[in-house]
Amino acid sequence: MAPRSIAESVYRRMRSDLLRGRILPGTRVTEQWAATRYRASRTPVREACRRLAEEGLLTHRPRHGYASPVIDQGEIAELYDVRRALEVASVRAAAAAPGDRPLLAQLRRAWEGEPPAPGEDAVYRDEAFHVGLARIGGNRSMTAFLEQINARIRLVRVHDFLDPQRVRWTITQHLDLLDAVEARDADRAAALVDAHIAESQRHAVDSAGAALAALWTGAAAG
């Protein structure tokens, strides 16, 4: 396998392990540890860790390697409060945006076609949907802030999408939201996205609590 392919394979496997909780929050991730776990040399491991740190899935510790971020329920709740405000403002802007807005059609195709697989695929497609709505609204700062929040909450959000029924319900919610934006009904779009994010917030805070419980159980067992 070519070096670039090895780096990509290590990145995808490590990303899945982080998102699925197979690497617990707070776990120290050194190059040697990862090289042994993924049976690769340090060079592709270093590249994979760098990419994962850029996505917020690893935290870089100078002279100490990397670590899986510790999930804090209070911080997750606060980030979701900010996210709700951003999302409400972004869909109102999207509903008022001029032009034919071709990105709306692209977002609809993404959710009317083959549904995402539960887990990380659903998380990344969901993020693309909400960021896409923000881009339609045209506020670049709002879009950037939303992307930053997504990176921080991604580790807990994946657990919200492990249930296929939850994925199906998200599809329905997204299509309803697109209907409201396309109809330029800003009030309905704002109400829909507020309820949608509030529901996600409840699941995420619960997931953060479960992740912390798992971390404490693992520490006690060790």
mmCIF file of N, CA and C in Angstrom, residues 101-152:
data_model
loop_
_atom_site.group_PDB
_atom_site.id
_atom_site.type_symbol
_atom_site.label_atom_id
_atom_site.label_comp_id
_atom_site.label_asym_id
_atom_site.label_seq_id
_atom_site.Cartn_x
_atom_site.Cartn_y
_atom_site.Cartn_z
ATOM 1 N N ARG A 101 -30.943 30.381 -5.334
ATOM 2 C CA ARG A 101 -30.352 29.579 -4.257
ATOM 3 C C ARG A 101 -30.174 28.106 -4.660
ATOM 4 N N PRO A 102 -29.297 27.834 -5.622
ATOM 5 C CA PRO A 102 -29.120 26.445 -6.080
ATOM 6 C C PRO A 102 -28.625 25.502 -4.992
ATOM 7 N N LEU A 103 -27.978 26.049 -3.955
ATOM 8 C CA LEU A 103 -27.500 25.179 -2.887
ATOM 9 C C LEU A 103 -28.660 24.499 -2.160
ATOM 10 N N LEU A 104 -29.830 25.147 -2.130
ATOM 11 C CA LEU A 104 -30.994 24.516 -1.510
ATOM 12 C C LEU A 104 -31.357 23.205 -2.212
ATOM 13 N N ALA A 105 -31.303 23.226 -3.525
ATOM 14 C CA ALA A 105 -31.614 22.010 -4.283
ATOM 15 C C ALA A 105 -30.582 20.927 -3.997
ATOM 16 N N GLN A 106 -29.334 21.331 -3.849
ATOM 17 C CA GLN A 106 -28.268 20.379 -3.538
ATOM 18 C C GLN A 106 -28.480 19.750 -2.159
ATOM 19 N N LEU A 107 -28.868 20.567 -1.195
ATOM 20 C CA LEU A 107 -29.137 20.051 0.150
ATOM 21 C C LEU A 107 -30.330 19.096 0.136
ATOM 22 N N ARG A 108 -31.340 19.417 -0.643
ATOM 23 C CA ARG A 108 -32.510 18.537 -0.721
ATOM 24 C C ARG A 108 -32.138 17.188 -1.330
ATOM 25 N N ARG A 109 -31.337 17.195 -2.380
ATOM 26 C CA ARG A 109 -30.913 15.937 -3.002
ATOM 27 C C ARG A 109 -30.147 15.069 -2.006
ATOM 28 N N ALA A 110 -29.362 15.709 -1.134
ATOM 29 C CA ALA A 110 -28.549 14.963 -0.167
ATOM 30 C C ALA A 110 -29.412 14.227 0.852
ATOM 31 N N TRP A 111 -30.628 14.731 1.104
ATOM 32 C CA TRP A 111 -31.479 14.125 2.125
ATOM 33 C C TRP A 111 -32.685 13.398 1.558
ATOM 34 N N GLU A 112 -32.984 13.578 0.275
ATOM 35 C CA GLU A 112 -34.062 12.819 -0.350
ATOM 36 C C GLU A 112 -33.552 11.518 -0.956
ATOM 37 N N GLY A 113 -32.233 11.438 -1.187
ATOM 38 C CA GLY A 113 -31.659 10.248 -1.795
ATOM 39 C C GLY A 113 -31.328 9.172 -0.773
ATOM 40 N N GLU A 114 -30.236 8.478 -1.003
ATOM 41 C CA GLU A 114 -29.809 7.408 -0.113
ATOM 42 C C GLU A 114 -29.535 7.969 1.281
ATOM 43 N N PRO A 115 -30.174 7.432 2.308
ATOM 44 C CA PRO A 115 -29.954 7.969 3.658
ATOM 45 C C PRO A 115 -28.537 7.680 4.135
ATOM 46 N N PRO A 116 -27.995 8.533 4.979
ATOM 47 C CA PRO A 116 -26.645 8.282 5.496
ATOM 48 C C PRO A 116 -26.640 7.076 6.419
ATOM 49 N N ALA A 117 -25.506 6.412 6.476
ATOM 50 C CA ALA A 117 -25.376 5.299 7.413
ATOM 51 C C ALA A 117 -25.322 5.844 8.832
ATOM 52 N N PRO A 118 -25.954 5.148 9.787
ATOM 53 C CA PRO A 118 -25.884 5.605 11.178
ATOM 54 C C PRO A 118 -24.424 5.726 11.634
ATOM 55 N N GLY A 119 -24.165 6.717 12.458
ATOM 56 C CA GLY A 119 -22.804 6.921 12.942
ATOM 57 C C GLY A 119 -22.154 8.134 12.331
ATOM 58 N N GLU A 120 -20.861 8.012 12.036
ATOM 59 C CA GLU A 120 -20.103 9.185 11.582
ATOM 60 C C GLU A 120 -20.575 9.730 10.242
ATOM 61 N N ASP A 121 -21.044 8.861 9.344
ATOM 62 C CA ASP A 121 -21.546 9.334 8.051
ATOM 63 C C ASP A 121 -22.725 10.289 8.250
ATOM 64 N N ALA A 122 -23.623 9.911 9.160
ATOM 65 C CA ALA A 122 -24.785 10.766 9.434
ATOM 66 C C ALA A 122 -24.365 12.090 10.067
ATOM 67 N N VAL A 123 -23.379 12.047 10.960
ATOM 68 C CA VAL A 123 -22.913 13.273 11.621
ATOM 69 C C VAL A 123 -22.340 14.253 10.609
ATOM 70 N N TYR A 124 -21.461 13.780 9.747
ATOM 71 C CA TYR A 124 -20.820 14.681 8.785
ATOM 72 C C TYR A 124 -21.822 15.213 7.761
ATOM 73 N N ARG A 125 -22.776 14.378 7.349
ATOM 74 C CA ARG A 125 -23.776 14.875 6.407
ATOM 75 C C ARG A 125 -24.701 15.889 7.077
ATOM 76 N N ASP A 126 -25.009 15.659 8.344
ATOM 77 C CA ASP A 126 -25.833 16.604 9.090
ATOM 78 C C ASP A 126 -25.111 17.945 9.237
ATOM 79 N N GLU A 127 -23.826 17.906 9.550
ATOM 80 C CA GLU A 127 -23.053 19.137 9.666
ATOM 81 C C GLU A 127 -23.066 19.901 8.341
ATOM 82 N N ALA A 128 -22.893 19.180 7.246
ATOM 83 C CA ALA A 128 -22.872 19.825 5.929
ATOM 84 C C ALA A 128 -24.205 20.501 5.634
ATOM 85 N N PHE A 129 -25.292 19.895 6.092
ATOM 86 C CA PHE A 129 -26.619 20.472 5.890
ATOM 87 C C PHE A 129 -26.749 21.813 6.601
ATOM 88 N N HIS A 130 -26.403 21.844 7.862
ATOM 89 C CA HIS A 130 -26.574 23.070 8.641
ATOM 90 C C HIS A 130 -25.592 24.160 8.222
ATOM 91 N N VAL A 131 -24.376 23.773 7.902
ATOM 92 C CA VAL A 131 -23.415 24.754 7.404
ATOM 93 C C VAL A 131 -23.866 25.275 6.042
ATOM 94 N N GLY A 132 -24.452 24.392 5.224
ATOM 95 C CA GLY A 132 -24.964 24.816 3.919
ATOM 96 C C GLY A 132 -26.048 25.869 4.053
ATOM 97 N N LEU A 133 -26.963 25.698 4.999
ATOM 98 C CA LEU A 133 -27.994 26.711 5.234
ATOM 99 C C LEU A 133 -27.379 28.034 5.669
ATOM 100 N N ALA A 134 -26.347 27.945 6.516
ATOM 101 C CA ALA A 134 -25.676 29.172 6.953
ATOM 102 C C ALA A 134 -25.016 29.879 5.780
ATOM 103 N N ARG A 135 -24.449 29.121 4.865
ATOM 104 C CA ARG A 135 -23.797 29.734 3.691
ATOM 105 C C ARG A 135 -24.823 30.390 2.778
ATOM 106 N N ILE A 136 -26.000 29.796 2.675
ATOM 107 C CA ILE A 136 -27.055 30.416 1.868
ATOM 108 C C ILE A 136 -27.415 31.779 2.455
ATOM 109 N N GLY A 137 -27.428 31.866 3.782
ATOM 110 C CA GLY A 137 -27.716 33.138 4.435
ATOM 111 C C GLY A 137 -26.685 34.205 4.163
ATOM 112 N N GLY A 138 -25.463 33.787 3.841
ATOM 113 C CA GLY A 138 -24.441 34.730 3.393
ATOM 114 C C GLY A 138 -23.578 35.357 4.466
ATOM 115 N N ASN A 139 -23.769 34.991 5.743
ATOM 116 C CA ASN A 139 -22.956 35.563 6.809
ATOM 117 C C ASN A 139 -21.763 34.648 7.058
ATOM 118 N N ARG A 140 -20.587 35.062 6.590
ATOM 119 C CA ARG A 140 -19.397 34.204 6.676
ATOM 120 C C ARG A 140 -18.942 33.992 8.116
ATOM 121 N N SER A 141 -19.064 34.997 8.952
ATOM 122 C CA SER A 141 -18.658 34.854 10.355
ATOM 123 C C SER A 141 -19.556 33.853 11.071
ATOM 124 N N MET A 142 -20.858 33.929 10.800
ATOM 125 C CA MET A 142 -21.796 32.997 11.408
ATOM 126 C C MET A 142 -21.475 31.560 10.981
ATOM 127 N N THR A 143 -21.153 31.392 9.707
ATOM 128 C CA THR A 143 -20.800 30.066 9.202
ATOM 129 C C THR A 143 -19.546 29.539 9.882
ATOM 130 N N ALA A 144 -18.538 30.394 10.045
ATOM 131 C CA ALA A 144 -17.282 29.982 10.681
ATOM 132 C C ALA A 144 -17.503 29.596 12.138
ATOM 133 N N PHE A 145 -18.313 30.359 12.853
ATOM 134 C CA PHE A 145 -18.595 30.031 14.257
ATOM 135 C C PHE A 145 -19.318 28.691 14.365
ATOM 136 N N LEU A 146 -20.254 28.450 13.451
ATOM 137 C CA LEU A 146 -20.989 27.191 13.468
ATOM 138 C C LEU A 146 -20.048 26.017 13.215
ATOM 139 N N GLU A 147 -19.110 26.171 12.294
ATOM 140 C CA GLU A 147 -18.144 25.115 12.013
ATOM 141 C C GLU A 147 -17.265 24.836 13.230
ATOM 142 N N GLN A 148 -16.892 25.872 13.966
ATOM 143 C CA GLN A 148 -16.082 25.689 15.173
ATOM 144 C C GLN A 148 -16.850 24.909 16.242
ATOM 145 N N ILE A 149 -18.118 25.244 16.408
ATOM 146 C CA ILE A 149 -18.938 24.541 17.390
ATOM 147 C C ILE A 149 -19.129 23.083 16.976
ATOM 148 N N ASN A 150 -19.352 22.847 15.688
ATOM 149 C CA ASN A 150 -19.502 21.476 15.197
ATOM 150 C C ASN A 150 -18.289 20.625 15.559
ATOM 151 N N ALA A 151 -17.093 21.190 15.401
ATOM 152 C CA ALA A 151 -15.867 20.447 15.694
ATOM 153 C C ALA A 151 -15.795 20.067 17.166
ATOM 154 N N ARG A 152 -16.293 20.940 18.025
ATOM 155 C CA ARG A 152 -16.197 20.674 19.459
ATOM 156 C C ARG A 152 -17.229 19.645 19.933
#
